[in-house]
Every structure is written in C-alpha cells, then in structure tokens.
Short mmCIF file of C-alpha atoms in Angstrom, two decimals:
data_model
loop_
_atom_site.label_atom_id
_atom_site.label_comp_id
_atom_site.label_asym_id
_atom_site.label_seq_id
_atom_site.Cartn_x
_atom_site.Cartn_y
_atom_site.Cartn_z
CA UNK A 1 0.00 0.00 0.00
CA UNK A 2 1.48 3.33 -1.04
CA UNK A 3 1.32 5.97 1.72
CA UNK A 4 1.54 9.65 0.83
CA UNK A 5 4.04 11.91 2.58
CA UNK A 6 1.13 13.72 4.21
CA UNK A 7 -0.27 10.52 5.68
CA UNK A 8 3.18 9.41 6.76
CA UNK A 9 3.76 12.73 8.52
CA UNK A 10 0.46 12.42 10.39
CA UNK A 11 1.15 8.83 11.42
CA UNK A 12 4.48 9.93 12.87
CA UNK A 13 3.01 12.91 14.73
CA UNK A 14 4.95 14.05 17.76
CA UNK A 15 2.72 14.13 20.82
CA UNK A 16 3.33 16.20 23.95
CA UNK A 17 1.23 15.29 26.98
CA UNK A 18 0.82 18.46 29.04
CA UNK A 19 0.40 17.78 32.76
CA UNK A 20 -0.15 20.78 35.10
CA UNK A 21 1.07 20.03 38.63
CA UNK A 22 0.43 21.80 41.91
CA UNK A 23 1.54 20.06 45.12
CA UNK A 24 1.30 16.61 43.49
CA UNK A 25 4.20 14.81 45.20
CA UNK A 26 1.86 12.04 46.38
CA UNK A 27 0.41 11.13 42.99
CA UNK A 28 3.06 12.27 40.49
CA UNK A 29 5.36 9.18 40.75
CA UNK A 30 2.33 6.97 40.03
CA UNK A 31 0.74 8.81 37.12
CA UNK A 32 4.10 9.69 35.51
CA UNK A 33 4.67 6.01 34.82
CA UNK A 34 1.17 5.74 33.35
CA UNK A 35 1.79 8.64 30.96
CA UNK A 36 5.11 7.22 29.78
CA UNK A 37 3.56 3.77 29.26
CA UNK A 38 0.82 5.28 27.13
CA UNK A 39 3.33 7.15 24.95
CA UNK A 40 5.32 3.96 24.43
CA UNK A 41 2.15 2.03 23.54
CA UNK A 42 1.04 4.61 20.96
CA UNK A 43 4.54 4.83 19.50
CA UNK A 44 4.81 1.03 19.28
CA UNK A 45 1.77 0.82 17.00
CA UNK A 46 2.96 3.73 14.85
CA UNK A 47 0.29 6.24 15.83
CA UNK A 48 2.78 8.77 17.23
CA UNK A 49 6.50 9.41 16.97
CA UNK A 50 9.00 7.96 19.47
CA UNK A 51 10.09 11.59 19.92
CA UNK A 52 6.89 12.27 21.85
CA UNK A 53 7.23 13.63 25.38
CA UNK A 54 5.47 14.02 28.73
CA UNK A 55 5.74 17.68 29.77
CA UNK A 56 5.06 18.49 33.42
CA UNK A 57 4.23 22.09 34.32
CA UNK A 58 5.03 22.93 37.92
CA UNK A 59 2.61 25.63 39.03
CA UNK A 60 4.60 27.03 41.93
CA UNK A 61 4.23 23.93 44.12
CA UNK A 62 5.30 24.16 47.77
CA UNK A 63 6.16 20.48 48.14
CA UNK A 64 8.68 18.26 46.29
CA UNK A 65 6.80 18.30 42.98
CA UNK A 66 9.56 20.10 41.05
CA UNK A 67 12.27 17.91 42.55
CA UNK A 68 10.36 14.81 41.44
CA UNK A 69 9.91 16.22 37.93
CA UNK A 70 13.63 16.96 37.71
CA UNK A 71 14.49 13.43 38.84
CA UNK A 72 12.10 11.93 36.26
CA UNK A 73 13.67 14.05 33.50
CA UNK A 74 17.15 12.84 34.44
CA UNK A 75 16.03 9.22 34.37
CA UNK A 76 14.23 9.22 31.00
CA UNK A 77 14.43 11.61 28.05
CA UNK A 78 10.70 11.28 27.45
CA UNK A 79 10.06 13.25 30.64
CA UNK A 80 10.55 17.01 30.47
CA UNK A 81 9.37 19.78 32.72
CA UNK A 82 8.99 23.51 33.14
CA UNK A 83 8.43 25.44 36.34
CA UNK A 84 6.56 28.70 36.74
CA UNK A 85 8.10 31.44 38.85
CA UNK A 86 5.07 31.29 41.20
CA UNK A 87 1.62 29.80 41.46
CA UNK A 88 -0.60 31.29 38.77
CA UNK A 89 -3.50 28.86 38.69
CA UNK A 90 -4.48 25.77 36.72
CA UNK A 91 -5.54 27.57 33.54
CA UNK A 92 -2.29 29.54 33.27
CA UNK A 93 -0.28 26.37 33.91
CA UNK A 94 -2.03 24.55 31.07
CA UNK A 95 -1.51 27.54 28.78
CA UNK A 96 2.20 27.69 29.65
CA UNK A 97 2.61 24.03 28.70
CA UNK A 98 0.68 24.42 25.44
CA UNK A 99 2.61 27.49 24.34
CA UNK A 100 5.95 25.91 25.29
CA UNK A 101 5.16 22.71 23.38
CA UNK A 102 3.61 24.13 20.20
CA UNK A 103 6.97 24.71 18.48
CA UNK A 104 8.19 21.18 19.19
CA UNK A 105 5.23 18.90 18.49
CA UNK A 106 2.36 18.16 16.13
CA UNK A 107 -0.32 17.51 18.75
CA UNK A 108 -0.79 18.07 22.47
CA UNK A 109 -3.03 16.38 25.00
CA UNK A 110 -3.60 18.23 28.27
CA UNK A 111 -4.58 16.11 31.27
CA UNK A 112 -4.59 16.56 35.04
CA UNK A 113 -2.03 14.78 37.18
CA UNK A 114 -4.50 13.13 39.60
CA UNK A 115 -5.35 10.10 37.42
CA UNK A 116 -9.10 10.75 37.40
CA UNK A 117 -9.24 11.21 33.63
CA UNK A 118 -9.06 7.90 31.76
CA UNK A 119 -5.63 7.82 30.12
CA UNK A 120 -6.79 5.16 27.66
CA UNK A 121 -9.07 7.75 26.05
CA UNK A 122 -5.91 9.12 24.43
CA UNK A 123 -6.05 6.24 21.94
CA UNK A 124 -9.42 7.43 20.65
CA UNK A 125 -8.23 11.05 20.66
CA UNK A 126 -5.21 10.25 18.50
CA UNK A 127 -7.42 8.16 16.19
CA UNK A 128 -9.77 11.12 15.78
CA UNK A 129 -6.79 13.33 14.93
CA UNK A 130 -5.61 10.85 12.32
CA UNK A 131 -9.12 11.00 10.87
CA UNK A 132 -8.78 14.76 10.40
CA UNK A 133 -9.97 16.37 13.65
CA UNK A 134 -7.82 19.23 14.95
CA UNK A 135 -9.44 19.39 18.41
CA UNK A 136 -10.74 16.43 20.42
CA UNK A 137 -12.59 17.07 23.68
CA UNK A 138 -12.57 14.50 26.46
CA UNK A 139 -16.13 14.35 27.83
CA UNK A 140 -17.00 12.65 31.12
CA UNK A 141 -19.79 10.16 30.49
CA UNK A 142 -20.07 9.08 34.11
CA UNK A 143 -19.48 10.69 37.52
CA UNK A 144 -20.39 7.71 39.66
CA UNK A 145 -17.28 8.14 41.80
CA UNK A 146 -18.26 11.72 42.70
CA UNK A 147 -20.40 12.56 45.70
CA UNK A 148 -23.93 13.78 45.01
CA UNK A 149 -22.94 17.32 45.95
CA UNK A 150 -19.87 17.27 43.67
CA UNK A 151 -21.84 15.77 40.78
CA UNK A 152 -24.73 18.23 41.21
CA UNK A 153 -22.50 21.31 41.41
CA UNK A 154 -20.33 20.20 38.48
CA UNK A 155 -23.29 19.57 36.18
CA UNK A 156 -24.97 22.80 37.31
CA UNK A 157 -21.69 24.57 36.52
CA UNK A 158 -21.84 23.63 32.81
CA UNK A 159 -25.57 24.32 32.50
CA UNK A 160 -25.19 27.72 34.12
CA UNK A 161 -22.30 28.66 31.83
CA UNK A 162 -24.34 27.72 28.76
CA UNK A 163 -27.35 29.67 30.04
CA UNK A 164 -25.14 32.74 30.49
CA UNK A 165 -23.92 32.57 26.89
CA UNK A 166 -20.50 30.93 27.33
CA UNK A 167 -19.75 28.39 24.58
CA UNK A 168 -18.60 25.28 26.43
CA UNK A 169 -18.68 21.53 25.81
CA UNK A 170 -20.91 19.90 28.44
CA UNK A 171 -19.01 17.79 31.00
CA UNK A 172 -15.66 18.68 29.43
CA UNK A 173 -12.88 19.94 31.69
CA UNK A 174 -9.35 20.41 30.34
CA UNK A 175 -8.68 16.93 28.98
CA UNK A 176 -8.34 17.60 25.26
CA UNK A 177 -6.21 17.07 22.19
CA UNK A 178 -5.17 20.17 20.25
CA UNK A 179 -3.08 20.19 17.10
CA UNK A 180 -0.14 22.53 16.62
CA UNK A 181 -2.08 24.18 13.81
CA UNK A 182 -4.84 25.18 16.23
CA UNK A 183 -2.33 26.27 18.87
CA UNK A 184 -0.72 28.60 16.35
CA UNK A 185 -4.04 30.42 15.96
CA UNK A 186 -4.89 30.12 19.65
CA UNK A 187 -1.69 32.02 20.48
CA UNK A 188 -3.38 35.10 19.00
CA UNK A 189 -5.91 35.09 21.85
CA UNK A 190 -4.23 37.42 24.34
CA UNK A 191 -6.72 37.33 27.25
CA UNK A 192 -5.22 37.62 30.70
CA UNK A 193 -8.39 36.24 32.30
CA UNK A 194 -8.19 32.67 31.05
CA UNK A 195 -11.02 30.19 30.67
CA UNK A 196 -9.64 27.61 28.26
CA UNK A 197 -12.85 25.53 28.15
CA UNK A 198 -14.58 28.48 26.52
CA UNK A 199 -11.69 29.89 24.50
CA UNK A 200 -10.67 26.74 22.62
CA UNK A 201 -14.11 26.31 20.92
CA UNK A 202 -13.84 29.93 19.70
CA UNK A 203 -10.78 29.05 17.59
CA UNK A 204 -12.87 26.72 15.44
CA UNK A 205 -11.45 23.95 13.19
CA UNK A 206 -12.86 20.45 12.92
CA UNK A 207 -13.52 18.92 16.33
CA UNK A 208 -15.17 15.95 18.00
CA UNK A 209 -15.61 14.43 21.45
CA UNK A 210 -14.42 11.26 23.16
CA UNK A 211 -16.36 9.91 26.13
CA UNK A 212 -14.80 8.30 29.18
CA UNK A 213 -15.70 7.43 32.76
CA UNK A 214 -14.28 9.56 35.54
CA UNK A 215 -12.37 7.63 38.21
CA UNK A 216 -11.42 8.44 41.76
CA UNK A 217 -8.28 10.43 42.48
CA UNK A 218 -5.36 7.99 42.78
CA UNK A 219 -3.63 9.83 45.63
CA UNK A 220 -3.38 13.23 47.26
CA UNK A 221 -6.13 15.80 47.73
CA UNK A 222 -8.26 17.70 45.24
CA UNK A 223 -7.15 21.25 44.47
CA UNK A 224 -10.53 22.29 43.03
CA UNK A 225 -13.01 22.82 45.90
CA UNK A 226 -16.39 24.54 45.46
CA UNK A 227 -14.87 27.97 46.05
CA UNK A 228 -12.48 27.60 43.10
CA UNK A 229 -15.23 26.15 40.91
CA UNK A 230 -17.42 29.19 41.57
CA UNK A 231 -14.49 31.51 40.81
CA UNK A 232 -13.85 29.61 37.56
CA UNK A 233 -17.52 29.95 36.61
CA UNK A 234 -17.42 33.71 37.22
CA UNK A 235 -14.24 34.01 35.13
CA UNK A 236 -15.82 31.98 32.34
CA UNK A 237 -18.99 34.03 32.22
CA UNK A 238 -17.41 37.47 32.48
CA UNK A 239 -14.62 36.58 30.03
CA UNK A 240 -16.85 35.15 27.31
CA UNK A 241 -20.28 36.71 27.62
CA UNK A 242 -21.98 40.08 28.18
CA UNK A 243 -25.35 38.43 28.83
CA UNK A 244 -25.32 39.31 32.57
CA UNK A 245 -25.04 42.99 31.66
CA UNK A 246 -27.99 42.66 29.30
CA UNK A 247 -29.95 40.87 32.01
CA UNK A 248 -29.26 43.78 34.35
CA UNK A 249 -30.59 46.19 31.72
CA UNK A 250 -33.75 44.12 31.25
CA UNK A 251 -34.30 43.68 34.97
CA UNK A 252 -33.68 47.37 35.58
CA UNK A 253 -36.26 48.27 32.94
CA UNK A 254 -38.80 45.93 34.54
CA UNK A 255 -38.21 47.41 38.01
CA UNK A 256 -38.45 50.92 36.58
CA UNK A 257 -41.78 50.05 34.94
CA UNK A 258 -43.16 48.61 38.16
CA UNK A 259 -41.91 51.64 40.06
CA UNK A 260 -43.58 53.98 37.57
CA UNK A 261 -46.87 52.14 38.00
CA UNK A 262 -46.40 52.40 41.78
CA UNK A 263 -45.88 56.15 41.52
CA UNK A 264 -49.06 56.53 39.47
CA UNK A 265 -50.97 54.45 42.01
CA UNK A 266 -49.61 56.57 44.87
CA UNK A 267 -50.60 59.81 43.11
CA UNK A 268 -54.10 58.56 42.31
CA UNK A 269 -54.74 57.38 45.87
CA UNK A 270 -53.36 60.65 47.24
CA UNK A 271 -55.60 62.75 44.97
CA UNK A 272 -58.61 60.60 45.88
CA UNK A 273 -57.84 61.16 49.56
CA UNK A 274 -57.45 57.45 50.25
CA UNK A 275 -53.77 57.48 51.14
CA UNK A 276 -52.93 55.14 54.01
CA UNK A 277 -49.69 55.11 55.97
CA UNK A 278 -47.63 52.10 54.83
CA UNK A 279 -44.18 52.36 56.31
CA UNK A 280 -43.70 48.55 56.28
CA UNK A 281 -44.41 48.14 52.58
CA UNK A 282 -42.32 51.20 51.76
CA UNK A 283 -39.39 49.85 53.78
CA UNK A 284 -39.59 46.50 51.98
CA UNK A 285 -39.60 48.20 48.60
CA UNK A 286 -36.62 50.38 49.49
CA UNK A 287 -34.64 47.41 50.80
CA UNK A 288 -35.49 45.34 47.71
CA UNK A 289 -34.47 48.04 45.24
CA UNK A 290 -31.30 48.80 47.21
CA UNK A 291 -30.34 45.13 47.17
CA UNK A 292 -30.92 44.91 43.42
CA UNK A 293 -28.78 47.99 42.86
CA UNK A 294 -25.90 46.57 44.89
CA UNK A 295 -26.04 43.26 42.99
CA UNK A 296 -26.07 45.10 39.67
CA UNK A 297 -23.14 47.26 40.73
CA UNK A 298 -21.27 44.12 41.78
CA UNK A 299 -21.75 42.49 38.37
CA UNK A 300 -20.74 45.66 36.55
CA UNK A 301 -17.74 45.96 38.87
CA UNK A 302 -16.68 42.41 37.98
CA UNK A 303 -16.56 43.36 34.31
CA UNK A 304 -14.71 46.60 35.06
CA UNK A 305 -12.18 44.61 37.07
CA UNK A 306 -11.63 42.29 34.10
CA UNK A 307 -11.10 45.30 31.84
CA UNK A 308 -8.64 46.74 34.36
CA UNK A 309 -6.56 43.54 34.38
CA UNK A 310 -6.67 43.18 30.58
CA UNK A 311 -5.42 46.73 30.00
CA UNK A 312 -2.33 46.07 32.12
CA UNK A 313 -1.30 43.27 29.72
CA UNK A 314 0.74 41.49 32.38
CA UNK A 315 2.40 38.19 31.32
CA UNK A 316 0.10 35.22 31.74
CA UNK A 317 2.94 33.00 32.87
CA UNK A 318 6.66 33.24 33.60
CA UNK A 319 8.85 30.16 33.24
CA UNK A 320 11.68 30.20 35.75
CA UNK A 321 13.22 26.75 35.16
CA UNK A 322 13.35 24.01 32.55
CA UNK A 323 14.71 20.51 32.72
CA UNK A 324 16.52 20.95 29.41
CA UNK A 325 18.83 23.50 27.83
CA UNK A 326 16.69 26.11 26.16
CA UNK A 327 17.69 28.80 23.69
CA UNK A 328 17.03 32.40 24.74
CA UNK A 329 13.55 33.56 23.79
CA UNK A 330 13.20 35.45 20.54
CA UNK A 331 12.10 39.10 20.83
CA UNK A 332 8.34 39.29 21.21
CA UNK A 333 7.89 35.72 22.47
CA UNK A 334 6.09 35.26 25.74
CA UNK A 335 8.19 33.92 28.59
#
C-alpha cells in the first residue's frame, strides 16, 4: 500500500502530553509512569513518533513536585518539565505548557495529574486526529465516583455557563487534544483572564468528542473545591459573555416600569384622599431596590475589574526553570 508523505507525517506525529502540577508529590510518581507507558504504547503501533514527550508544568508547588519532575527528566528523556516562577493557577499552567510545546510537536493532549481522567481515552483522541480532527474534547460520560454534591454542582456549573452565553462543551474539563495548527491560531488570543474551556471552541477547526468514565483520584487531595469552581464559573462568564449585563438592563427596565406604576398608584390614591400610611411596605420596597442595585453594581464591577486587568497586559505566565537546555527567547515571544 502506497502511503503519501502527508499521511506518513500524520502517522508519525509528535505528541506532547501536558500535565499541570500543583503540590502533586503524592500522585506524580504513580501517574508519571502511566503517561510514559501510554506514549510507548502509541509509538509502538505507529500512531505517534517515538520523539513524543510528557511535559510536566510545575505551578509554583510548595512540596517536592519540582524535585520529582527533575528526577524523572534525568532518568528518562521522554520526561521534560517547566516550572513557573510562582503559582498562577491551573488555567495559566495549562496555557504555559501548550505554548511551550507548540513549536516542538504536532499535537498536544492536556490532562490533570491526579489520574481521574481515563488515560486510555488518548487512543481514541489520537485516532480522531488521524481522521482529520484538529481538536478532540474528552467528555465525562459518568461521575459515579463523585459525591452527590460534587456531581450536582459540576453539572450545574456547565448548565449555568451555557445559560449565560459561554460556549462550552458539556461535562468537558481540560482533557483535550489540540493540534499545533490550532495552537498557532490560539496564540493570538491574548486574554489575561483565562477560561480555556470556553476559548478553545472559539478558535474553530474540525472537532469531536471522546467519552470516558471519571475515576477516583489515585492519591493526594483535590485542588478544586467549590470555592475555586465558583471563581472559575465567574471568570468563564465574564470573560466570554456580556449576557449578565444585558440581564441587568432588562431587569432594571422591569423594576423601573413597576416603580412607575407604583408612583401613578400613589398619586391617584393621594388625589382621591385614600392614602394610608404604609411604612412597612415602603421599607420593603426600598430594601429590595437597594439590594438589586448593589447586585447590579457588583456584576458591573466584575466586568470593570476584568477590563482593568486586561489593559495592564501582564504576562500570563513566567517560566523560571526548565529541565533541558533552552535557547534564549526570541524578541516578542512570551516567557
């Protein structure tokens, strides 16, 4: 069978698995072996190049995470790592890995270090890429291992984002395959307030989904409690949609209309001489309107805060260390 150069190039695609790490010393030695095994399996059947790598991104960990990454890199060339100068959050860590890898690979797969995402789904992701898809989203088909509260809040999270106008893939976190071609275009998105689950779909290109069952965390503790999930939801909504502002306008118009009707009613009753003292109802109305105003100001303030941070154009990540010798950055490249 004659294989074209294009097909041959795709079959030998270099894969970089991007693994953000924050205080993962308990689970990293376990999952690192799993990632390397998967790369070797895919390379053995010719789906990816033997030059593929596992790239760990240390997000300012306070434990021995970076030391473990450095030891892994010394023991096997397939392990490489970068370390941020300080903790900047999960989304910035993933972005740092993607931007660092895009010049050295054909495809990337980002996955968390905790082992909850099914690593075997990578086979289907790579197959989808070989079939022509540039982006492949890992979608959780089952959350049986989650508590009811965790499952309810997570599913409500995606539904709420969609209702607010953010374009997200339901039950998709940050387990996805992205080609270097897409990353080249994605690099043009310069937002400081990152919400990758909503930004990646905006780039476009042919995409598909791969379903998998979510497992329990292999070791260590979760770094995404309810507080961080709510903060992520707020970032996603305010970064990708202006629907809350339009809702404020609509709600304000409705309150204004009701208030106008109330004023007319008050004038008519006063003219008719039927006015009755109603301090309780008046107090309730004042408190209600004041509360609405404060909520509206809070939402507007959230958007103003986002604008404030965007105008500063601060770097989204700063890489302080690498496990390999790296050439000095070219002028204009983000470090």
